Short mmCIF file of C-alpha atoms in Angstrom, two decimals:
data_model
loop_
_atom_site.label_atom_id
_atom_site.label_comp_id
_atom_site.label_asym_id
_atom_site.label_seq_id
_atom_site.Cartn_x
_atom_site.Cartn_y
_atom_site.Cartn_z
CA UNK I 1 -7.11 42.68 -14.03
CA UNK I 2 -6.06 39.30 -12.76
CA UNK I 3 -3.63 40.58 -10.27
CA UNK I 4 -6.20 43.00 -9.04
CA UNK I 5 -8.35 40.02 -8.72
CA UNK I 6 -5.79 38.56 -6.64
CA UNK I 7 -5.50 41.33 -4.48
CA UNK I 8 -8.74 41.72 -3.54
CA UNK I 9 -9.14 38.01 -2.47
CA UNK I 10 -6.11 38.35 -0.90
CA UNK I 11 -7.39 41.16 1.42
CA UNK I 12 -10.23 39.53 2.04
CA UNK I 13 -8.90 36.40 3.58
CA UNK I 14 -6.47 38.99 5.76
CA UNK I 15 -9.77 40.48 6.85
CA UNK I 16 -11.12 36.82 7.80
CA UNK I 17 -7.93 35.30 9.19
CA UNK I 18 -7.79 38.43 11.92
CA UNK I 19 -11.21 38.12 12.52
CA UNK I 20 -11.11 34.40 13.57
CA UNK I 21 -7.57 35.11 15.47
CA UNK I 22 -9.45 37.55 17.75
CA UNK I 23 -12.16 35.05 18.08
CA UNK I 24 -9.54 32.14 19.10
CA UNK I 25 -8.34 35.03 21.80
CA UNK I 26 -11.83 34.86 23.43
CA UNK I 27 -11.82 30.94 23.55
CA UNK I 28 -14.17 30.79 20.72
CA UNK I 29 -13.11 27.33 19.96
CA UNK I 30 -15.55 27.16 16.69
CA UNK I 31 -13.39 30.24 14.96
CA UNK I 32 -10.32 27.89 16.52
CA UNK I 33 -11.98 24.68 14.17
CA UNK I 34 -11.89 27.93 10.78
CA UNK I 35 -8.95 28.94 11.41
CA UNK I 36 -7.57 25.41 11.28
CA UNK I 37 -8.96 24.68 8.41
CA UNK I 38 -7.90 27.61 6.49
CA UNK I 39 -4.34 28.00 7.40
CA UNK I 40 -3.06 24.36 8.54
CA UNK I 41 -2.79 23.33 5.06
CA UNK I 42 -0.44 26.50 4.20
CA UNK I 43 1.73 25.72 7.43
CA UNK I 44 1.94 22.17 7.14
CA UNK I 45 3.75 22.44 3.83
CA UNK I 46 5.66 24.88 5.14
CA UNK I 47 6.33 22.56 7.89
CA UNK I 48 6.84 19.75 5.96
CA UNK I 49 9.16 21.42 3.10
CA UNK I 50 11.62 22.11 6.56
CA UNK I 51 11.52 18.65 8.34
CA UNK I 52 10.62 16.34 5.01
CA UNK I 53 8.92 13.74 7.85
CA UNK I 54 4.96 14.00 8.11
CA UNK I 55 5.05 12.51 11.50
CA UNK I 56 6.94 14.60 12.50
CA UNK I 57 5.75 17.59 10.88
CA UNK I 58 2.26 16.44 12.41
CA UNK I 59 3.93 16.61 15.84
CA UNK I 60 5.27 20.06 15.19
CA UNK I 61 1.97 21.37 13.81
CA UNK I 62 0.34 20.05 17.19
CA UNK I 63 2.61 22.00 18.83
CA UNK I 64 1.87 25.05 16.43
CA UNK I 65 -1.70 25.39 16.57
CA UNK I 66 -1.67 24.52 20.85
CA UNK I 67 0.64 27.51 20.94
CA UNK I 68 -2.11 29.54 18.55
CA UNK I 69 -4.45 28.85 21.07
CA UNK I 70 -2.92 30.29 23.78
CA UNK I 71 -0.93 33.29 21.70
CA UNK I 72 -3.87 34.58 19.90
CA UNK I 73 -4.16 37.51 22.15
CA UNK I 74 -0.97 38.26 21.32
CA UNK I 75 -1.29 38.87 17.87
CA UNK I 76 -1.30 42.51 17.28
CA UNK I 77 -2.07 43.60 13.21
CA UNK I 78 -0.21 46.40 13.70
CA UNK I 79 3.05 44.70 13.37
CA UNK I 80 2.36 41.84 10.98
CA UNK I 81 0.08 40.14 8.83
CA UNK I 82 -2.16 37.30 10.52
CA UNK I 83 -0.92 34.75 8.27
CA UNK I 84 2.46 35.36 8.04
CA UNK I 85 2.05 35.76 12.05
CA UNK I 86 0.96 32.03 12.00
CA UNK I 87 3.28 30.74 9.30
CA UNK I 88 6.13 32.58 11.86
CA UNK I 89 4.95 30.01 14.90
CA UNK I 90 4.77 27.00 12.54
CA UNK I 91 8.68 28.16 10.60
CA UNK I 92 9.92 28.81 13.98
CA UNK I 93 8.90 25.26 15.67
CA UNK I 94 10.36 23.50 12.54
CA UNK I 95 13.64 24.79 12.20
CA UNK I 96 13.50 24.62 16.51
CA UNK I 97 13.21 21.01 16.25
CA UNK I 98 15.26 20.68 13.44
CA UNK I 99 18.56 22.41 15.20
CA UNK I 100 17.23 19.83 18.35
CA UNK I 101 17.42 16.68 15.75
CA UNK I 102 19.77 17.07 13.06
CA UNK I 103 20.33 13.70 12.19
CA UNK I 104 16.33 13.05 11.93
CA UNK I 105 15.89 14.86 8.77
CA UNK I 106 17.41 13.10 5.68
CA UNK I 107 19.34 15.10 3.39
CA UNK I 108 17.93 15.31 0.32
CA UNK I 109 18.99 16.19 -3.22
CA UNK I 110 16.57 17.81 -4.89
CA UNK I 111 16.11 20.51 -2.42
CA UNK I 112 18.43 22.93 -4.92
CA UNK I 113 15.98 21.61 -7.22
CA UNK I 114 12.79 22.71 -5.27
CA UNK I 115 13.88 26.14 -4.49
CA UNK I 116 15.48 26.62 -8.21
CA UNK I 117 11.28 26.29 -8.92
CA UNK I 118 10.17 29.15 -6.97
CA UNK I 119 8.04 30.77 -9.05
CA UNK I 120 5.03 32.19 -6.67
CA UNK I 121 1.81 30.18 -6.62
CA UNK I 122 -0.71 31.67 -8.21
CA UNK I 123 -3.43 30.37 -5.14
CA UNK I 124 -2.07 31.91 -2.18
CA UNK I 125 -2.57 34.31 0.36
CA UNK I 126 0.65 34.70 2.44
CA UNK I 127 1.55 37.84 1.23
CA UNK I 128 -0.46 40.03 -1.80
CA UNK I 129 0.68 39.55 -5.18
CA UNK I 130 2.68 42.64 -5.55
CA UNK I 131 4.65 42.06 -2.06
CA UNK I 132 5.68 38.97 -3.18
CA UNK I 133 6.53 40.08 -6.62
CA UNK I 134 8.69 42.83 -5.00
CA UNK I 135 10.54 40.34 -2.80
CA UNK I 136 11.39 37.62 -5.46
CA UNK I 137 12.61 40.85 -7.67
CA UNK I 138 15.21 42.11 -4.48
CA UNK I 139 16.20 38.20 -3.86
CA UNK I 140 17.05 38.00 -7.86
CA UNK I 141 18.99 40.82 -7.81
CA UNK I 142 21.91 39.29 -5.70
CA UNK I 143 24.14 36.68 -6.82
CA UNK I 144 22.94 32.77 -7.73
CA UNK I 145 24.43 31.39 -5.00
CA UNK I 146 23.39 33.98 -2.19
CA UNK I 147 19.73 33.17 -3.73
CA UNK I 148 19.76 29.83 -3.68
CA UNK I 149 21.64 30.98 0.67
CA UNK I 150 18.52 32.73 1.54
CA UNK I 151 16.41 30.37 -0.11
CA UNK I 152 17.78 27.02 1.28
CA UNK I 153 17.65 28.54 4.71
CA UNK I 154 14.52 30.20 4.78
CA UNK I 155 12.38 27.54 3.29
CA UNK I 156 14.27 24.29 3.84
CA UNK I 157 15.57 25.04 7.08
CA UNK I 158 19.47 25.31 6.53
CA UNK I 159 21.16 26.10 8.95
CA UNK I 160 24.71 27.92 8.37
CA UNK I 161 26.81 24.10 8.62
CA UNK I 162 24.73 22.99 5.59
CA UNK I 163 25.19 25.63 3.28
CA UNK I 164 29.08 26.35 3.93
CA UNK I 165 29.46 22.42 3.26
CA UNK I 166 26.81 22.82 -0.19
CA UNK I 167 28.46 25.95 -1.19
CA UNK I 168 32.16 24.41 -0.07
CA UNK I 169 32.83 27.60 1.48
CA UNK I 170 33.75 28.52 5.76
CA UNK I 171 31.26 28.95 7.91
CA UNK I 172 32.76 32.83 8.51
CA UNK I 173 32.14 33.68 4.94
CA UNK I 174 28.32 32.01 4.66
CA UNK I 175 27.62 34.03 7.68
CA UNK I 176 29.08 36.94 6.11
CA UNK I 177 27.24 37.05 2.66
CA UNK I 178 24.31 35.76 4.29
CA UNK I 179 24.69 39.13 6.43
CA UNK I 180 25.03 41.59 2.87
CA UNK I 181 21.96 39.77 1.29
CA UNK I 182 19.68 40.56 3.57
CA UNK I 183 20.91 43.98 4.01
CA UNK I 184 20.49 44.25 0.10
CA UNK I 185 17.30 42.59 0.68
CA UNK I 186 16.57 45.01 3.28
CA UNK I 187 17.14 48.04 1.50
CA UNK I 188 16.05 46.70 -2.00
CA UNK I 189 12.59 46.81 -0.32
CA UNK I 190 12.38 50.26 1.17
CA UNK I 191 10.07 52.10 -0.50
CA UNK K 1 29.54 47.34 12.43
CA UNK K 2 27.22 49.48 15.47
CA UNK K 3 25.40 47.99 17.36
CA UNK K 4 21.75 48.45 15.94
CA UNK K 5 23.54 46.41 12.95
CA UNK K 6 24.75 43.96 14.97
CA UNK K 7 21.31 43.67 16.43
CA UNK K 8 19.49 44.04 13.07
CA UNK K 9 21.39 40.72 11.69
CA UNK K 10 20.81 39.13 14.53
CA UNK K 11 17.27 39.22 14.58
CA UNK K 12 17.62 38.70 10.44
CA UNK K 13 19.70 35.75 10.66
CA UNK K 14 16.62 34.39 13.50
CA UNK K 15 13.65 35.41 10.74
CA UNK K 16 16.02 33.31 8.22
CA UNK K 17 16.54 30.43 10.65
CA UNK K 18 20.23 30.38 10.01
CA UNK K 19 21.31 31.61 13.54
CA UNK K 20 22.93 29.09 15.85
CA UNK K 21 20.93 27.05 18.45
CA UNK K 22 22.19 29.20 21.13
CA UNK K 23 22.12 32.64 19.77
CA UNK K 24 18.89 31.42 18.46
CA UNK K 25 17.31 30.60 22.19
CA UNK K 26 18.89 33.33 23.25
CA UNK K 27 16.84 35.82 21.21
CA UNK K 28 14.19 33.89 21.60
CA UNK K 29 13.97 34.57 25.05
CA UNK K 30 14.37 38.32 24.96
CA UNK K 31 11.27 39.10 22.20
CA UNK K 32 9.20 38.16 25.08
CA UNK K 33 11.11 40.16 27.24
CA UNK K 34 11.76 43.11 24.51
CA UNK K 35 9.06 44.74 23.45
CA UNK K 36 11.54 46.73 20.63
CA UNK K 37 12.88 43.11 19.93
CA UNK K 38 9.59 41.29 19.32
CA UNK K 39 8.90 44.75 16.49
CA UNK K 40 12.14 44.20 14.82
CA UNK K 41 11.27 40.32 14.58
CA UNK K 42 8.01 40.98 12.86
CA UNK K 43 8.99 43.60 10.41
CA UNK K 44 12.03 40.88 9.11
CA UNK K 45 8.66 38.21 9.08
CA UNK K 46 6.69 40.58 6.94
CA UNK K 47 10.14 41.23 4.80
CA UNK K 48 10.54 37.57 4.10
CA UNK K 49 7.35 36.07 3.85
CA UNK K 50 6.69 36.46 0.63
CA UNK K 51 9.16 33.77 -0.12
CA UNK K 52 6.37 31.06 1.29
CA UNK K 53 4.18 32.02 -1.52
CA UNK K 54 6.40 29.35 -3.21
CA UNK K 55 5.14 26.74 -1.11
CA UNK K 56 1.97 24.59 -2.12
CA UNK K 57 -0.37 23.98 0.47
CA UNK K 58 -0.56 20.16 1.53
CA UNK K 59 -3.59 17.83 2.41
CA UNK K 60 -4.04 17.07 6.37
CA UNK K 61 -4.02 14.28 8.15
CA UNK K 62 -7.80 13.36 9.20
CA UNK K 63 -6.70 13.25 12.80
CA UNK K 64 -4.25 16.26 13.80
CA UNK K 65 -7.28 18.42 14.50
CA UNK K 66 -8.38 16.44 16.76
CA UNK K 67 -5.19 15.58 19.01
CA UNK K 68 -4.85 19.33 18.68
CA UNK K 69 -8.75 20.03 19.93
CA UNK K 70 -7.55 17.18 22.38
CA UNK K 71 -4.33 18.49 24.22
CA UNK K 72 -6.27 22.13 24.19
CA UNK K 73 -9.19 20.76 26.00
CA UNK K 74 -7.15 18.62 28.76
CA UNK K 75 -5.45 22.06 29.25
CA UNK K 76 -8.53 24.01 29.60
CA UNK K 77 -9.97 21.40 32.25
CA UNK K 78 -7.36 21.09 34.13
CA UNK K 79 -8.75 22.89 37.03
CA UNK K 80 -12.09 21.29 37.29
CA UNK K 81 -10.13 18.04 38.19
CA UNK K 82 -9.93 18.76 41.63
CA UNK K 83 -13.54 20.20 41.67
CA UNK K 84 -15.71 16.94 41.42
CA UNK K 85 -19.37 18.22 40.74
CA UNK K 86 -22.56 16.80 42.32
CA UNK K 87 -24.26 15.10 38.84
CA UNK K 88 -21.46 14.19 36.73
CA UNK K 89 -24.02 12.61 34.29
CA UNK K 90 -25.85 16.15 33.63
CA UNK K 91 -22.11 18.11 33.43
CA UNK K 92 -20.82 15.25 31.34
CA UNK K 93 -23.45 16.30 28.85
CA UNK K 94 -23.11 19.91 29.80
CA UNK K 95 -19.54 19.44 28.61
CA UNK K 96 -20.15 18.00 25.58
CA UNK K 97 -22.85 20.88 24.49
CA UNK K 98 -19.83 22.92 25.51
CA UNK K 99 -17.05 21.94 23.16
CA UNK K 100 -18.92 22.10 20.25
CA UNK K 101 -16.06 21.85 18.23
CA UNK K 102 -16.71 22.97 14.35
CA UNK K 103 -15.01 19.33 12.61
CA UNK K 104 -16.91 16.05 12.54
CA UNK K 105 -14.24 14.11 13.69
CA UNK K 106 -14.40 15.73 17.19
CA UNK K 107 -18.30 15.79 17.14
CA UNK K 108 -17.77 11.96 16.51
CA UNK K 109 -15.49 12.07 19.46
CA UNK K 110 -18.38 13.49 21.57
CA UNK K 111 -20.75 10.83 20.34
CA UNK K 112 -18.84 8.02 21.45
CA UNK K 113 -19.26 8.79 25.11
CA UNK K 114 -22.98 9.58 24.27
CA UNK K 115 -23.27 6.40 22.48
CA UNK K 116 -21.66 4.17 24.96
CA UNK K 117 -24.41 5.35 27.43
CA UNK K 118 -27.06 4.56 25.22
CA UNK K 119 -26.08 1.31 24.41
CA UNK K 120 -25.08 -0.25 27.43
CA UNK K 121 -25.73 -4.24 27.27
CA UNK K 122 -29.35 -4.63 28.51
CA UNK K 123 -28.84 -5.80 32.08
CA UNK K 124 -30.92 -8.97 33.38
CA UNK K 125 -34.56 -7.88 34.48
CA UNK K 126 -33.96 -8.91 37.83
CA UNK K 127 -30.64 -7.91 38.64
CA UNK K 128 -29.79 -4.54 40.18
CA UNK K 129 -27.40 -3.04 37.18
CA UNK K 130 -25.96 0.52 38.65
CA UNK K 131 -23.73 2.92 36.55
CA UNK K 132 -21.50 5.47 37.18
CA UNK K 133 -19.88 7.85 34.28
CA UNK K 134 -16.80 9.72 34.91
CA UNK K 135 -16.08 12.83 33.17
CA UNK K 136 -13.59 13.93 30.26
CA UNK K 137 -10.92 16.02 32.70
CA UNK K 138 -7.75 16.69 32.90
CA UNK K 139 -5.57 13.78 32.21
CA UNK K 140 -8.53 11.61 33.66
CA UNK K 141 -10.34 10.14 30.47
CA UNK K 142 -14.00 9.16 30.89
CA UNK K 143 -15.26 5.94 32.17
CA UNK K 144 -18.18 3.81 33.06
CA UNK K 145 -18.34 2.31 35.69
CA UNK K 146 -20.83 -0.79 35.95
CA UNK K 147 -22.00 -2.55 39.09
CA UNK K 148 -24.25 -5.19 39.59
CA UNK K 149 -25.62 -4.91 43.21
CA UNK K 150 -26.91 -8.34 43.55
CA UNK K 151 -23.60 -10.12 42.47
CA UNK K 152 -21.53 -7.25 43.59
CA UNK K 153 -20.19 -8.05 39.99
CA UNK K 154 -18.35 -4.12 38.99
CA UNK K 155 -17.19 -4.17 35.20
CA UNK K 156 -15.11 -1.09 34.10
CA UNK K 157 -14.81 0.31 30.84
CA UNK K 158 -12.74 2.90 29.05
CA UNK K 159 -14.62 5.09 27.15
CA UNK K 160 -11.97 7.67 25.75
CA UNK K 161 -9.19 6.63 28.30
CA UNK K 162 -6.00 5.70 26.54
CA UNK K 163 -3.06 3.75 28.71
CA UNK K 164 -0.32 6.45 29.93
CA UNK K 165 2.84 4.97 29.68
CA UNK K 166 4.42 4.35 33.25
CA UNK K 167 1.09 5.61 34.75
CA UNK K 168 -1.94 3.02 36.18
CA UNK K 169 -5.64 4.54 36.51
CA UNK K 170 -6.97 3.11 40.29
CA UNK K 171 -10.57 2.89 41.64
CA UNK K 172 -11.67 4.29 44.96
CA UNK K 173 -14.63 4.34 46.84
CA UNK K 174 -15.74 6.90 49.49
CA UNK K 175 -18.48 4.88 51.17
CA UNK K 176 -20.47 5.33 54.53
CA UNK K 177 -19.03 3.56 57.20
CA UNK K 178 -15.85 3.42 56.01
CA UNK K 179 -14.32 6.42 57.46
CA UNK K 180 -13.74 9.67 55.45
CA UNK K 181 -10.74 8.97 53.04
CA UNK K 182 -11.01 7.18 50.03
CA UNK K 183 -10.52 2.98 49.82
CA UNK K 184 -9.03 1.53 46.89
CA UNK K 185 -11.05 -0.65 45.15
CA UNK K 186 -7.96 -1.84 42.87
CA UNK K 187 -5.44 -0.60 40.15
CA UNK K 188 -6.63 -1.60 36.38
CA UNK K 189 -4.84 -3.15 34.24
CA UNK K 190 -2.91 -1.71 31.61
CA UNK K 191 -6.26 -2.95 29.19
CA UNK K 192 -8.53 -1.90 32.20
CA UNK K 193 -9.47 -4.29 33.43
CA UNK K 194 -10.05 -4.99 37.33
CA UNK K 195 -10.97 -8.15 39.52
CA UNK K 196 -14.45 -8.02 38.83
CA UNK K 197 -15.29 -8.99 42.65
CA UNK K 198 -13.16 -6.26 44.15
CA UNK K 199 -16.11 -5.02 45.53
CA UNK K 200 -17.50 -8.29 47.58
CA UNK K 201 -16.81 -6.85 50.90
CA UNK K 202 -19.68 -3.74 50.41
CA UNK K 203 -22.72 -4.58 51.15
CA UNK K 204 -25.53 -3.51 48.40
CA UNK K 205 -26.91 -0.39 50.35
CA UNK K 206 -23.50 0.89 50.65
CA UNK K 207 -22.52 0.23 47.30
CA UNK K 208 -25.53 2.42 46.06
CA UNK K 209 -24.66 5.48 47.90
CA UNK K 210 -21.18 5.36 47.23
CA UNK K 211 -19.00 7.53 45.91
CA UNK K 212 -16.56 6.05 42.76
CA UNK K 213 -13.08 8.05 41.89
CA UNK K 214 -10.21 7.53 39.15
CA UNK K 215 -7.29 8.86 39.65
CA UNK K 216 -3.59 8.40 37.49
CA UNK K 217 -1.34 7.30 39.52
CA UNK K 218 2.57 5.96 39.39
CA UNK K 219 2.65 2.36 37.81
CA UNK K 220 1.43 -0.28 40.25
CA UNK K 221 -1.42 2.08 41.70
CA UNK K 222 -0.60 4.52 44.72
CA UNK K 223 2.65 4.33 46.71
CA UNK K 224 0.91 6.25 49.75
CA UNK K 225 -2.41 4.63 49.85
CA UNK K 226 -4.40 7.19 48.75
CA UNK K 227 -4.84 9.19 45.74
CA UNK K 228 -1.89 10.85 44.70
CA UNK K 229 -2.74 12.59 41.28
CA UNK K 230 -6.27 14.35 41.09
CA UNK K 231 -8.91 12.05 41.12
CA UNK K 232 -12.46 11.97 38.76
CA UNK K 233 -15.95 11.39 40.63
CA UNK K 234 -18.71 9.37 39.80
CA UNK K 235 -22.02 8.47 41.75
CA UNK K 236 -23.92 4.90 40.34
CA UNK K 237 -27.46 5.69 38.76
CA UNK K 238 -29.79 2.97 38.09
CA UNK K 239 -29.62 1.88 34.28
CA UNK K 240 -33.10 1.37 32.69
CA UNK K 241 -33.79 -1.93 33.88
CA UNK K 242 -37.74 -1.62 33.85
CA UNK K 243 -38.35 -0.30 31.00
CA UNK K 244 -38.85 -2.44 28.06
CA UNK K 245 -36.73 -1.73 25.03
CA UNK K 246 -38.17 -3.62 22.39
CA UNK K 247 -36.58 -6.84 21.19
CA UNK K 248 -32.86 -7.41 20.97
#
């Protein structure tokens, strides 16, 4: 069926993306040119959806992909996926340079908007279908506004300020349901 | 709450990017200290990441590769600055079979040094037209060098050298006769340019056995009077000036 379809590209491109990471951790600067190509798109979006400035999103994705270079050994596929390894360095520098420059990134909006349309992308290769599936099912399952929490802050960048001013609530209490959603996530995903 | 909770949010509230700047550095200084720490990170990535599936991948920039291919190789030569080799024209090309980067826009970078050496203006028949290339290193970009022996006439020319803000690139010479330490010839420009007669006082001979250097220095050229930051060597070769080339 389609979603086995999906699965077994999916695997695949894990399969490639570690191969060309344990290239790039023997120098093999060719593998280093792949691996660019196949995964930069993915994290500059990701980048981009955090800081909502391309030249700066350019600068962090420099940053990113310098730090690839010299982290690939690290990578270890026992403890994560390769892309979701990579998308980690890119998230990471974003939101790091975000908490440095607050007052670079204009507020905007439609970000409620954006994350209200979260439906997973049919293309993609972040996580296999069924993982994702099983994480937008435990997110669903709490409250509207402790979705649209994790969302905000995991794919905009939010930091805890931002949402108790959004949700007009103290700081004490964002940090407080943010704290039982992810233990519901947490335990909504055990097998 | 115990404290494998305390530590479990902690690292959750990282993974979600909601945990203060401090905390935040914090933490992000033990997982490279904290072997345990760095495992608890990536099992919270791997929980979450399914929530980028949302996000649409976006076109690139034609360029960021590059910069990126740029900053890695500048690393990666840094410490062949201070290691000048005999025949900087072979390694030059040496170094560009070596980065054989996969894209086309950094193979085009490579060209443009070979290109520039190809098409040097056709010098005079009778004049003596030298050349000396210095290599892609460190934060030393690659010139030519040009010198006209006859006229003593040198002409400098950038070939991937950008301007560094608050820096000036200055030309020495190491020539026989002139003691052991290098002289400066003069500090370029911030368009790189330099007095095109700064080299009147050598005599031809000397100039043709010379050794050339480039090396960054503060703004203004170099407080001390000799090199300060690592310098880039180049030896003058004799262009083609015998050969016919067809007509121009």
């Amino acid at each position: 069926m389609h979603s086995d379809r999906q699965q077994t590209a999916h695997l695949q491109s894990t399969a490639e993306v570690t191969d060309m990471i344990r290239r790039v951790a023997q120098q093999d600067r060719e593998a280093f040119g792949r691996l660019y190509e196949a995964t930069a798109p993915k994290l500059m979006a990701t980048v981009l959806r955090i800081l909502k400035d391309r030249s700066w999103a350019d600068d962090v994705m420099h940053d990113t992909y310098v730090k690839i270079w010299h982290k690939a050994d690290q990578f270890d596929a026992k403890l994560s996926s390769p892309i979701t390894w990579l998308a980690a360095i890119a998230r990471h520098g974003a939101i790091d340079e975000l908490r440095r420059h607050p007052a670079r990134r204009e507020s905007s909006g439609d970000e409620i908007d954006d994350i209200a349309d979260s439906a997973p992308a049919a293309h993609d290769q972040i996580a296999d279908h069924q993982t994702v599936k099983h994480l937008n099912h435990c997110i669903d399952q709490l409250e509207k506004d402790r979705q649209d929490m994790v969302r905000l802050a995991y794919l905009n960048g939010w930091s805890r300020d931002q949402l108790a001013l959004h949700f007009d609530q103290p700081i004490n209490t964002v940090k407080t349901w943010l704290h039982r959603a992810l233990k519901q996530i947490k335990r909504c995903l055990e097998p | 709450m115990s404290e494998r909770d305390d530590l479990e949010m902690l690292v959750a509230e990282f993974v979600l990017g909601t945990l203060p700047k401090e905390e935040r550095e914090s933490l992000q200084a033990r997982r490279t200290r904290e072997p345990e720490i760095e495992a608890l990170i990536q099992q919270w990535e791997t929980r979450l990441a399914g929530m980028l599936d949302a996000i649409e991948p976006v076109e690139l920039g034609p360029d960021l590769l590059a910069r990126i291919q740029r900053t890695i190789e500048q690393q990666q030569s840094a410490p062949e600055a201070t290691n000048p080799t005999p025949d900087n024209v072979v390694s030059l090309r040496k170094q560009v079979a070596r980065w054989r980067w996969s894209t086309a826009v950094a193979s085009a970078a490579a060209l443009v040094l070979v290109a520039v050496l190809a098409t040097q203006p056709e010098p005079e028949p009778q004049t003596q037209s030298f050349v000396a290339v210095f290599q892609h290193n460190d934060e030393q970009p690659a010139f030519l060098l040009t010198v006209d022996l006859d006229s003593r006439q040198l002409n400098i020319q950038p070939v991937t050298a950008e301007p560094k803000q608050d820096k000036s690139y200055q030309l020495w010479i190491v020539a026989e006769g002139y003691g052991p330490n290098p002289r400066s010839v003069g500090v370029m420009s911030d368009n790189f340019t330099l007095d095109q007669a700064a080299l009147r006082e050598y005599d031809p001979e000397t100039l043709r056995d010379a050794t050339f250097g480039i090396s960054l220095e503060p703004k203004g050229g170099s407080p001390t009077g000799q090199p300060t930051g690592p310098a880039i060597h180049g030896f003058l070769y004799p262009t083609a000036a015998n050969e016919t080339s067809g007509q121009q």
